[in-house]
Short mmCIF file of C-alpha atoms and ligand atoms in Angstrom, two decimals:
data_model
loop_
_atom_site.label_atom_id
_atom_site.label_comp_id
_atom_site.label_asym_id
_atom_site.label_seq_id
_atom_site.Cartn_x
_atom_site.Cartn_y
_atom_site.Cartn_z
CA UNK A 263 27.79 -34.91 -26.68
CA UNK A 264 25.40 -32.25 -28.00
CA UNK A 265 25.55 -28.63 -26.97
CA UNK A 266 22.30 -26.75 -26.73
CA UNK A 267 22.57 -23.22 -28.02
CA UNK A 268 19.72 -20.94 -27.05
CA UNK A 269 19.19 -18.09 -29.49
CA UNK A 270 19.50 -14.74 -27.75
CA UNK A 271 16.11 -13.11 -27.35
CA UNK A 272 15.43 -9.78 -29.05
CA UNK A 273 15.55 -6.60 -26.99
CA UNK A 274 12.21 -5.73 -25.39
CA UNK A 275 10.33 -3.24 -27.60
CA UNK A 276 10.12 0.38 -26.52
CA UNK A 277 10.13 3.96 -27.74
CA UNK A 278 13.19 5.39 -29.45
CA UNK A 279 12.70 8.80 -27.89
CA UNK A 280 15.48 10.73 -26.17
CA UNK A 281 15.92 10.27 -22.40
CA UNK A 282 14.72 13.86 -21.93
CA UNK A 283 11.52 13.31 -23.95
CA UNK A 284 10.79 10.13 -22.02
CA UNK A 285 11.42 11.88 -18.67
CA UNK A 286 9.03 14.70 -19.65
CA UNK A 287 6.29 12.30 -20.79
CA UNK A 288 6.63 10.29 -17.60
CA UNK A 289 6.58 13.37 -15.43
CA UNK A 290 3.53 14.92 -17.10
CA UNK A 291 1.30 11.84 -16.97
CA UNK A 292 3.04 8.62 -15.90
CA UNK A 293 -0.01 6.37 -16.14
CA UNK A 294 -1.16 7.84 -19.47
CA UNK A 295 2.34 7.44 -20.90
CA UNK A 296 2.62 3.82 -19.72
CA UNK A 297 -0.86 3.09 -21.09
CA UNK A 298 0.21 4.53 -24.43
CA UNK A 299 3.40 2.42 -24.43
CA UNK A 300 1.44 -0.75 -23.71
CA UNK A 301 -0.94 0.01 -26.61
CA UNK A 302 2.06 0.63 -28.90
CA UNK A 303 4.45 -2.15 -27.80
CA UNK A 304 2.45 -4.87 -26.03
CA UNK A 305 2.30 -6.31 -22.52
CA UNK A 306 6.04 -6.08 -21.78
CA UNK A 307 8.01 -3.06 -22.97
CA UNK A 308 11.12 -1.05 -22.30
CA UNK A 309 10.83 2.43 -20.79
CA UNK A 310 13.49 4.83 -19.55
CA UNK A 311 12.88 5.89 -15.93
CA UNK A 312 15.51 8.35 -14.77
CA UNK A 313 18.94 7.07 -15.74
CA UNK A 314 17.79 3.46 -16.26
CA UNK A 315 15.96 1.37 -18.83
CA UNK A 316 13.24 -0.64 -17.11
CA UNK A 317 11.34 -3.65 -18.42
CA UNK A 318 7.72 -2.83 -17.60
CA UNK A 319 5.55 -5.90 -17.11
CA UNK A 320 1.75 -5.62 -17.37
CA UNK A 321 0.64 -9.23 -17.91
CA UNK A 322 -0.17 -11.63 -15.03
CA UNK A 323 2.02 -14.46 -16.42
CA UNK A 324 5.12 -12.27 -16.57
CA UNK A 325 4.29 -10.79 -13.13
CA UNK A 326 4.25 -14.32 -11.76
CA UNK A 327 7.67 -15.00 -13.33
CA UNK A 328 9.13 -11.97 -11.54
CA UNK A 329 7.35 -12.16 -8.20
CA UNK A 330 6.89 -15.91 -7.72
CA UNK A 331 8.74 -18.43 -9.90
CA UNK A 332 11.99 -16.46 -10.20
CA UNK A 333 11.62 -14.39 -7.02
CA UNK A 334 15.01 -15.70 -5.79
CA UNK A 335 16.74 -14.01 -8.76
CA UNK A 336 15.50 -10.55 -7.82
CA UNK A 337 15.93 -8.04 -5.06
CA UNK A 338 13.85 -4.94 -4.37
CA UNK A 339 14.34 -1.97 -6.70
CA UNK A 340 16.80 0.84 -5.95
CA UNK A 341 14.05 3.20 -4.76
CA UNK A 342 13.03 0.88 -1.95
CA UNK A 343 16.69 0.50 -0.94
CA UNK A 344 16.78 4.29 -0.35
CA UNK A 345 14.09 3.95 2.32
CA UNK A 346 16.67 2.42 4.62
CA UNK A 347 17.76 5.92 5.74
CA UNK A 348 14.67 6.17 7.86
CA UNK A 349 13.35 2.61 8.07
CA UNK A 350 16.63 0.90 8.84
CA UNK A 351 16.30 -2.79 8.11
CA UNK A 352 12.62 -3.66 8.29
CA UNK A 353 10.59 -6.17 6.28
CA UNK A 354 10.11 -3.77 3.38
CA UNK A 355 13.82 -3.13 2.85
CA UNK A 356 15.55 -6.26 4.18
CA UNK A 357 16.95 -8.93 1.85
CA UNK A 358 18.26 -12.50 2.16
CA UNK A 359 18.51 -14.26 5.49
CA UNK A 360 17.60 -11.19 7.58
CA UNK A 361 14.34 -10.79 5.65
CA UNK A 362 13.55 -14.54 5.89
CA UNK A 363 14.10 -14.61 9.66
CA UNK A 364 12.00 -11.49 10.29
CA UNK A 365 9.20 -12.59 7.96
CA UNK A 366 8.97 -16.00 9.67
CA UNK A 367 8.96 -14.38 13.11
CA UNK A 368 6.34 -11.79 12.20
CA UNK A 369 3.97 -13.77 9.98
CA UNK A 370 1.88 -15.37 12.79
CA UNK A 371 1.13 -11.92 14.25
CA UNK A 372 -0.61 -10.98 10.98
CA UNK A 373 -2.92 -14.00 10.75
CA UNK A 374 -6.62 -13.23 10.74
CA UNK A 375 -7.21 -14.81 14.15
CA UNK A 376 -4.50 -12.70 15.79
CA UNK A 377 -5.83 -9.55 14.11
CA UNK A 378 -9.52 -9.96 14.93
CA UNK A 379 -8.73 -9.09 18.58
CA UNK A 380 -7.61 -5.66 17.35
CA UNK A 381 -10.86 -4.80 15.54
CA UNK A 382 -12.25 -2.92 18.48
CA UNK A 383 -9.10 -0.76 18.73
CA UNK A 384 -9.52 0.13 15.05
CA UNK A 385 -13.16 1.14 15.51
CA UNK A 386 -12.18 3.27 18.53
CA UNK A 387 -9.39 4.87 16.50
CA UNK A 388 -11.97 5.77 13.82
CA UNK A 389 -14.31 7.39 16.33
CA UNK A 390 -12.95 10.98 15.98
CA UNK A 391 -13.36 10.75 12.19
CA UNK A 392 -16.89 9.43 12.60
CA UNK A 393 -17.67 12.43 14.82
CA UNK A 394 -16.04 14.81 12.32
CA UNK A 395 -18.18 13.44 9.47
CA UNK A 396 -21.39 13.74 11.49
CA UNK A 397 -20.49 17.33 12.36
CA UNK A 398 -19.75 18.07 8.71
CA UNK A 399 -23.13 16.56 7.79
CA UNK A 400 -24.91 18.79 10.31
CA UNK A 401 -23.14 21.95 9.19
CA UNK A 402 -23.14 21.17 5.47
CA UNK A 403 -19.49 22.26 5.33
CA UNK A 404 -17.23 20.35 2.94
CA UNK A 405 -14.48 18.14 4.34
CA UNK A 406 -11.24 17.14 2.58
CA UNK A 407 -11.47 13.37 2.58
CA UNK A 408 -7.85 12.55 1.65
CA UNK A 409 -6.43 14.26 4.77
CA UNK A 410 -9.14 12.83 7.01
CA UNK A 411 -8.43 9.28 5.77
CA UNK A 412 -4.68 9.75 6.36
CA UNK A 413 -5.43 10.79 9.94
CA UNK A 414 -7.77 7.88 10.60
CA UNK A 415 -5.44 5.19 9.22
CA UNK A 416 -2.50 6.67 11.14
CA UNK A 417 -4.49 6.40 14.36
CA UNK A 418 -5.61 2.89 13.37
CA UNK A 419 -2.06 1.65 12.73
CA UNK A 420 -0.91 3.28 15.99
CA UNK A 421 -3.67 1.55 17.94
CA UNK A 422 -3.03 -1.82 16.27
CA UNK A 423 0.67 -1.52 17.07
CA UNK A 424 0.52 -0.10 20.56
CA UNK A 425 -3.04 -0.66 21.84
CA UNK A 426 -3.60 1.92 24.53
CA UNK A 427 0.16 2.14 25.16
CA UNK A 428 0.49 5.48 23.37
CA UNK A 429 -0.43 8.51 25.49
CA UNK A 430 -2.54 11.29 23.91
CA UNK A 431 0.53 13.54 23.90
CA UNK A 432 2.58 10.89 22.11
CA UNK A 433 -0.19 10.29 19.58
CA UNK A 434 -0.17 14.03 18.85
CA UNK A 435 3.61 13.88 18.27
CA UNK A 436 3.19 10.87 15.95
CA UNK A 437 0.41 12.68 14.04
CA UNK A 438 2.59 15.78 13.65
CA UNK A 439 5.97 14.17 12.93
CA UNK A 440 5.27 11.05 10.92
CA UNK A 441 3.63 12.58 7.78
CA UNK A 442 6.57 14.93 6.92
CA UNK A 443 8.99 12.08 7.53
CA UNK A 444 7.06 9.78 5.22
CA UNK A 445 6.82 12.55 2.58
CA UNK A 446 10.56 13.13 2.74
CA UNK A 447 11.20 9.39 2.43
CA UNK A 448 8.83 9.22 -0.58
CA UNK A 449 10.52 12.16 -2.30
CA UNK A 450 13.96 10.56 -1.80
CA UNK A 451 12.63 7.35 -3.32
CA UNK A 452 11.27 9.24 -6.34
CA UNK A 453 14.28 11.50 -6.88
CA UNK A 454 16.49 10.67 -9.79
CA UNK A 455 19.52 12.55 -8.45
CA UNK A 456 20.58 11.41 -4.99
CA UNK A 457 21.79 14.21 -2.77
CA UNK A 458 24.24 12.89 -0.18
CA UNK A 459 22.54 12.17 3.14
CA UNK A 460 24.90 14.48 5.05
CA UNK A 461 23.86 17.52 2.99
CA UNK A 462 21.78 19.62 5.41
CA UNK A 463 18.68 20.34 3.27
CA UNK A 464 15.71 21.83 5.21
CA UNK A 465 13.51 18.78 4.47
CA UNK A 466 16.35 16.47 5.52
CA UNK A 467 16.89 18.33 8.79
CA UNK A 468 13.17 18.42 9.47
CA UNK A 469 12.87 14.68 8.89
CA UNK A 470 15.95 13.91 11.01
CA UNK A 471 14.34 15.80 13.93
CA UNK A 472 11.03 14.00 13.32
CA UNK A 473 12.84 10.67 13.26
CA UNK A 474 14.51 11.44 16.62
CA UNK A 475 11.15 12.41 18.19
CA UNK A 476 9.51 9.21 16.96
CA UNK A 477 12.46 7.06 17.98
CA UNK A 478 12.18 8.38 21.53
CA UNK A 479 8.50 7.39 21.70
CA UNK A 480 9.04 3.96 20.19
CA UNK A 481 12.00 3.32 22.51
CA UNK A 482 9.93 4.27 25.55
CA UNK A 483 7.08 1.97 24.57
CA UNK A 484 9.39 -0.94 23.78
CA UNK A 485 11.11 -0.57 27.18
CA UNK A 486 7.74 -0.39 28.98
CA UNK A 487 6.49 -3.44 27.11
CA UNK A 488 9.62 -5.47 27.81
CA UNK A 489 9.08 -4.74 31.50
CA UNK A 490 5.39 -5.79 31.27
CA UNK A 491 6.38 -8.92 29.40
CA UNK A 492 8.83 -9.86 32.11
CA UNK A 493 6.00 -9.34 34.59
CA UNK A 494 3.93 -11.81 32.50
CA UNK A 495 1.52 -9.36 30.78
CA UNK A 496 2.75 -8.84 27.20
CA UNK A 497 -0.52 -7.36 25.78
CA UNK A 498 -2.25 -8.58 22.64
CA UNK A 499 -1.51 -5.65 20.34
CA UNK A 500 0.93 -6.07 17.47
CA UNK A 501 3.94 -4.87 19.45
CA UNK A 502 3.10 -7.34 22.22
CA UNK A 503 2.95 -10.16 19.65
CA UNK A 504 6.21 -9.04 18.00
CA UNK A 505 7.94 -8.86 21.38
CA UNK A 506 6.81 -12.38 22.20
CA UNK A 507 7.68 -13.81 18.74
CA UNK A 508 10.42 -16.47 18.82
CA UNK A 509 12.14 -18.49 16.09
CA UNK A 510 12.91 -22.23 16.38
CA UNK A 511 16.10 -21.51 18.37
CA UNK A 512 14.19 -19.29 20.77
CA UNK A 513 15.61 -16.06 19.32
CA UNK A 514 13.49 -12.89 19.13
CA UNK A 515 13.81 -9.37 17.72
CA UNK A 516 16.25 -6.92 19.34
CA UNK A 517 15.15 -3.41 20.35
CA UNK A 518 16.78 -1.97 17.22
CA UNK A 519 15.07 -4.54 14.99
CA UNK A 520 11.73 -3.85 16.66
CA UNK A 521 12.18 -0.11 16.12
CA UNK A 522 12.85 -0.66 12.41
CA UNK A 523 9.85 -2.97 12.05
CA UNK A 524 7.54 -0.54 13.87
CA UNK A 525 8.60 2.32 11.53
CA UNK A 526 8.18 -0.01 8.53
CA UNK A 527 4.64 -0.93 9.57
CA UNK A 528 3.77 2.75 10.04
CA UNK A 529 5.08 3.55 6.57
CA UNK A 530 3.68 0.52 4.74
CA UNK A 531 0.31 0.46 6.46
CA UNK A 532 -0.68 4.10 6.63
CA UNK A 533 -0.99 5.86 3.26
CA UNK A 534 -1.85 2.69 1.30
CA UNK A 535 -4.98 2.04 3.37
CA UNK A 536 -5.86 5.76 3.51
CA UNK A 537 -5.75 6.03 -0.30
CA UNK A 538 -7.98 2.95 -0.62
CA UNK A 539 -10.59 4.59 1.62
CA UNK A 540 -10.35 7.93 -0.20
CA UNK A 541 -10.89 6.27 -3.59
CA UNK A 542 -13.71 4.17 -2.14
CA UNK A 543 -15.57 7.26 -0.90
CA UNK A 544 -14.95 9.07 -4.19
CA UNK A 545 -16.24 6.12 -6.24
CA UNK A 546 -19.32 5.73 -4.04
CA UNK A 547 -20.04 9.46 -4.37
CA UNK A 548 -19.86 9.01 -8.15
CA UNK A 549 -22.12 5.93 -8.00
CA UNK A 550 -24.96 6.91 -5.64
CA UNK A 551 -27.00 3.84 -6.60
CA UNK A 552 -24.20 1.55 -5.34
CA UNK A 553 -23.77 3.71 -2.24
CA UNK A 554 -27.47 3.36 -1.41
CA UNK A 555 -27.17 -0.43 -1.67
CA UNK A 556 -24.05 -0.43 0.57
CA UNK A 557 -25.92 1.60 3.17
CA UNK A 558 -28.91 -0.72 3.05
CA UNK A 559 -26.55 -3.66 3.56
CA UNK A 560 -24.86 -1.94 6.52
CA UNK A 561 -28.14 -1.00 8.19
CA UNK A 562 -29.49 -4.52 7.67
CA UNK A 563 -26.45 -6.19 9.25
CA UNK A 564 -25.42 -3.62 11.88
CA UNK A 565 -28.53 -1.63 12.74
CA UNK A 566 -27.11 1.00 15.11
CA UNK A 567 -24.29 -1.22 16.32
CA UNK A 568 -20.58 -0.65 15.66
CA UNK A 569 -19.01 -3.09 13.20
CA UNK A 570 -16.92 -6.03 14.46
CA UNK A 571 -14.51 -8.36 12.65
CA UNK A 572 -17.27 -11.02 12.60
CA UNK A 573 -19.56 -8.67 10.64
CA UNK A 574 -17.17 -8.23 7.71
CA UNK A 575 -17.88 -11.54 5.93
CA UNK A 576 -21.58 -10.66 6.17
CA UNK A 577 -21.08 -7.48 4.10
CA UNK A 578 -20.50 -8.88 0.58
CA UNK A 579 -21.33 -5.68 -1.31
CA UNK A 580 -19.05 -3.51 0.84
CA UNK A 581 -16.26 -6.06 0.35
CA UNK A 582 -16.91 -6.10 -3.42
CA UNK A 583 -16.66 -2.29 -3.49
CA UNK A 584 -13.32 -2.42 -1.63
CA UNK A 585 -11.97 -5.09 -4.02
CA UNK A 586 -13.13 -3.13 -7.06
CA UNK A 587 -11.51 0.04 -5.62
CA UNK A 588 -8.23 -1.86 -5.14
CA UNK A 589 -8.49 -3.19 -8.71
CA UNK A 590 -8.97 0.23 -10.31
CA UNK A 591 -6.69 2.19 -7.98
CA UNK A 592 -4.06 -0.12 -6.46
CA UNK A 593 -2.21 2.11 -3.96
CA UNK A 594 1.05 0.19 -4.57
CA UNK A 595 0.63 0.58 -8.32
CA UNK A 596 4.22 -0.28 -9.29
CA UNK A 597 6.35 -3.07 -7.82
CA UNK A 598 10.03 -2.57 -8.76
CA UNK A 599 12.73 -5.23 -8.79
CA UNK A 600 16.40 -5.54 -9.75
CA UNK A 601 17.79 -8.82 -11.15
CA UNK A 602 20.59 -10.36 -9.06
CA UNK A 603 21.34 -12.93 -11.82
CA UNK A 604 20.58 -13.29 -15.52
CA UNK A 605 16.84 -13.92 -15.97
CA UNK A 606 14.29 -14.48 -18.73
CA UNK A 607 11.07 -12.51 -18.31
CA UNK A 608 8.19 -12.41 -20.81
CA UNK A 609 10.52 -14.16 -23.28
CA UNK A 610 13.30 -11.55 -22.97
CA UNK A 611 16.77 -12.34 -21.64
CA UNK A 612 17.91 -9.78 -19.09
CA UNK A 613 21.38 -9.40 -17.59
CA UNK A 614 22.21 -9.28 -13.87
CA UNK A 615 21.38 -5.81 -12.55
CA UNK A 616 18.46 -5.27 -14.99
CA UNK A 617 15.52 -3.29 -13.65
CA UNK A 618 12.05 -4.81 -13.99
CA UNK A 619 8.79 -3.35 -12.68
CA UNK A 620 5.39 -4.98 -12.41
CA UNK A 621 2.77 -2.34 -13.21
CA UNK A 622 -0.15 -3.53 -11.10
CA UNK A 623 -2.25 -0.58 -12.26
CA UNK A 624 -2.16 -1.65 -15.95
CA UNK A 625 -2.27 -5.36 -15.12
CA UNK A 626 -5.52 -4.98 -13.17
CA UNK A 627 -7.10 -3.11 -16.09
CA UNK A 628 -6.05 -5.70 -18.68
CA UNK A 629 -8.90 -6.03 -21.21
CA UNK A 630 -8.21 -9.75 -21.73
CA UNK A 631 -9.06 -10.37 -18.09
CA UNK A 632 -11.60 -7.73 -17.15
CA UNK A 633 -14.63 -6.82 -19.29
CA UNK A 634 -15.14 -3.05 -19.21
CA UNK A 635 -11.77 -2.75 -17.43
CA UNK A 636 -11.84 0.97 -16.58
CA UNK A 637 -15.34 1.03 -15.08
CA UNK A 638 -16.30 0.63 -11.41
CA UNK A 639 -18.45 -2.52 -11.42
CA UNK A 640 -18.46 -3.97 -7.87
CA UNK A 641 -21.11 -6.50 -8.89
CA UNK A 642 -18.55 -8.37 -10.99
CA UNK A 643 -17.17 -9.67 -7.67
CA UNK A 644 -20.61 -10.80 -6.49
CA UNK A 645 -21.30 -12.55 -9.80
CA UNK A 646 -18.03 -14.49 -9.49
CA UNK A 647 -16.65 -12.82 -12.64
CA UNK A 648 -13.40 -11.91 -10.99
CA UNK A 649 -10.17 -13.21 -12.47
CA UNK A 650 -7.85 -13.90 -9.53
CA UNK A 651 -4.81 -14.18 -11.83
CA UNK A 652 -5.11 -10.54 -12.81
CA UNK A 653 -5.76 -9.14 -9.32
CA UNK A 654 -2.75 -8.55 -7.11
CA UNK A 655 -3.09 -5.27 -5.17
CA UNK A 656 -0.98 -6.79 -2.38
CA UNK A 657 1.66 -8.22 -4.70
CA UNK A 658 2.45 -11.92 -5.03
CA UNK A 659 4.98 -14.49 -3.91
CA UNK A 660 7.30 -14.45 -0.91
CA UNK A 661 7.39 -10.61 -0.66
CA UNK A 662 3.63 -10.25 -0.81
CA UNK A 663 2.16 -7.72 1.63
CA UNK A 664 2.25 -9.10 5.16
CA UNK A 665 -0.49 -6.64 6.16
CA UNK A 666 -3.11 -7.64 3.55
CA UNK A 667 -5.57 -9.11 6.06
CA UNK A 668 -5.04 -6.17 8.38
CA UNK A 669 -5.57 -3.68 5.53
CA UNK A 670 -8.81 -5.33 4.41
CA UNK A 671 -10.08 -5.54 7.99
CA UNK A 672 -9.15 -1.93 8.66
CA UNK A 673 -10.69 -0.60 5.43
CA UNK A 674 -13.84 -2.69 5.98
CA UNK A 675 -14.33 -1.59 9.61
CA UNK A 676 -13.66 2.10 8.98
CA UNK A 677 -15.86 2.21 5.86
CA UNK A 678 -18.65 0.33 7.66
CA UNK A 679 -18.58 2.69 10.65
CA UNK A 680 -18.60 5.84 8.50
CA UNK A 681 -21.04 4.78 5.77
CA UNK A 682 -23.52 3.36 8.27
CA UNK A 683 -24.38 6.91 9.32
CA UNK A 684 -23.53 9.28 6.46
CA UNK A 685 -24.09 9.54 2.75
CA UNK A 686 -21.17 11.04 0.85
CA UNK A 687 -21.33 13.39 -2.15
CA UNK A 688 -18.52 15.19 -3.96
CA UNK A 689 -20.29 18.19 -5.51
CA UNK A 690 -17.50 19.18 -7.91
CA UNK A 691 -17.01 15.54 -8.99
CA UNK A 692 -13.53 15.41 -7.44
CA UNK A 693 -10.19 15.36 -9.22
CA UNK A 694 -10.16 13.54 -12.54
CA UNK A 695 -6.42 12.84 -12.58
CA UNK A 696 -4.21 10.56 -10.54
CA UNK A 697 -0.96 11.25 -8.73
CA UNK A 698 1.26 8.22 -9.33
CA UNK A 699 4.13 8.68 -6.86
CA UNK A 700 5.30 5.96 -4.49
CA UNK A 701 1.59 5.35 -3.92
CA UNK A 702 -1.38 6.14 -6.16
CA UNK A 703 -3.80 8.83 -5.04
CA UNK A 704 -6.19 11.41 -6.53
CA UNK A 705 -4.18 14.33 -7.93
CA UNK A 706 -6.02 16.96 -5.90
CA UNK A 707 -8.22 17.45 -2.86
CA UNK A 708 -11.42 15.39 -2.61
CA UNK A 709 -13.84 17.80 -0.96
CA UNK A 710 -16.89 15.88 0.17
CA UNK A 711 -20.21 17.02 1.57
CA UNK A 712 -21.85 14.55 3.91
CA UNK A 713 -25.55 14.01 4.63
CA UNK A 714 -27.13 12.01 7.43
C1 HEM B 1051 -4.56 -1.32 0.98
C2 HEM B 1051 -3.48 -1.35 1.70
C3 HEM B 1051 -2.18 -1.98 1.28
C4 HEM B 1051 -1.71 -2.27 0.03
C5 HEM B 1051 -2.39 -2.03 -1.32
C6 HEM B 1051 -0.40 -2.87 0.20
C7 HEM B 1051 0.40 -3.33 -0.85
C8 HEM B 1051 1.61 -3.96 -0.69
C9 HEM B 1051 2.39 -4.54 -1.76
C10 HEM B 1051 2.00 -4.55 -3.24
C11 HEM B 1051 3.50 -5.08 -1.21
C12 HEM B 1051 4.59 -5.85 -1.96
C13 HEM B 1051 5.72 -4.95 -2.36
C14 HEM B 1051 6.78 -5.71 -3.13
O1 HEM B 1051 6.64 -6.88 -3.46
O2 HEM B 1051 7.80 -5.07 -3.41
C15 HEM B 1051 3.46 -4.81 0.21
C16 HEM B 1051 4.44 -5.18 1.12
C17 HEM B 1051 4.36 -4.94 2.47
N1 HEM B 1051 3.30 -4.40 3.16
FE1 HEM B 1051 1.54 -3.77 2.36
N2 HEM B 1051 -0.12 -2.92 1.53
C18 HEM B 1051 -1.17 -2.41 2.23
C19 HEM B 1051 -1.31 -2.32 3.60
C20 HEM B 1051 -0.38 -2.74 4.51
C21 HEM B 1051 -0.54 -2.71 5.94
C22 HEM B 1051 -1.81 -2.27 6.68
C23 HEM B 1051 0.63 -3.14 6.49
C24 HEM B 1051 1.01 -3.30 7.95
C25 HEM B 1051 0.64 -2.53 8.92
C26 HEM B 1051 1.52 -3.45 5.39
C27 HEM B 1051 2.82 -3.91 5.53
C28 HEM B 1051 3.61 -4.34 4.49
C29 HEM B 1051 4.97 -4.86 4.69
C30 HEM B 1051 5.72 -4.96 6.00
C31 HEM B 1051 5.43 -5.24 3.41
C32 HEM B 1051 6.78 -5.88 3.09
C33 HEM B 1051 6.62 -7.37 3.19
C34 HEM B 1051 7.89 -8.16 2.86
O3 HEM B 1051 8.66 -7.74 2.01
O4 HEM B 1051 8.06 -9.21 3.49
N3 HEM B 1051 0.88 -3.20 4.20
N4 HEM B 1051 2.29 -4.13 0.51
#
């Protein structure tokens, strides 16, 4: 009987710099450093991030190995696991059977047909921003777009989740309390040294108080909705659908599970979509010719009407601009994993426990897949020159974003409403650098001047 002996693969290539040097390079300019490493070592390379060596993957085939074909041999990276402090066990952080059960229960609520009924709520949630932009246009005063987009997507997620169930006072609490909580969560995810949770740091205490305030609101709404459901009127917002969701045995989500999922959807669906809209406005300001064509498209299809879900497929150029924005600036630019068994990725054998990250940012600018990879060319999508293999802003495989249709609908509706009536310019050109934290965003304020 023959024995097959597989030769051990070489170690992935990577710099021989000291951990300190690597930490400094990563801190100063993470994307520039990773770009430099790819140029020096190829599509898969080794880089030290904090205390760990990580295999960085920037090629679609290797990304598929990690996220699709061998997905069962990975769990989420350590950073994501730290989010459990605030999120509890929601879709983003759950693993194994718990994740499978929740994903199966929640998936139908995120199908396009279920979501299209929420389009009007999204447009209403964007109304205050629309008014703010018109006012800014009339006064000629600059407006910081990044903050405005965070506010509008927070209101949009709140309205999709709760419909009109959130009182104005509660919305104000959510608007005040959620951002610091999300920031604190993001900084815990990024931090290399974990302070114990019981250590009373000011940011920790602030976020614990915020968490309590939000919990009280979510608990009140869940209780009210359960009562309405028992009375036969569950409501068609996302919370109503989640409350009504049942698995094959007739089981649903408990109050605690619903709370964790609601917080997860706030976290996952808020800043990602806001950053997409901020980059979109910045890119259109830098490409006034494209912006003029987008506006002509919007006026042709909408006239003076508000956008609806049915309008979105009739706005090919706007959609192409959103896709091209997501290609150049994927908000979830890095997807980290940890191997739960020995695996082979990009031809390298990795032991159980190895850290692997898919760098969506570099992958979507891969020169073998995208001609002129660093340039904003929305028309490539209209000409059918897109390469679906090398485009994965929402990830791939079983853990792919559950909110992708919602995000595209939300970005499309908000952009259509705003750009129908105003032309955006960024007189100082806007920040040239990127902040690559948990999400990717411009590394400074984007101060826009609007014109009617
Ligand atoms: C442009 C906006 C968005 C982008 C770029 C984005 C991107 C992603 C990516 C790349 C993942 C996969 C992470 C991984 O595999 O580790 C993910 C997961 C997820 N996203 Fe999104 N997302 C966006 C908007 C949303 C929205 C609007 C929601 C819901 C309100 C949402 C909810 C989720 C959830 C719950 C997960 C975890 C899914 C699971 O593990 O089963 N996302 N997102």
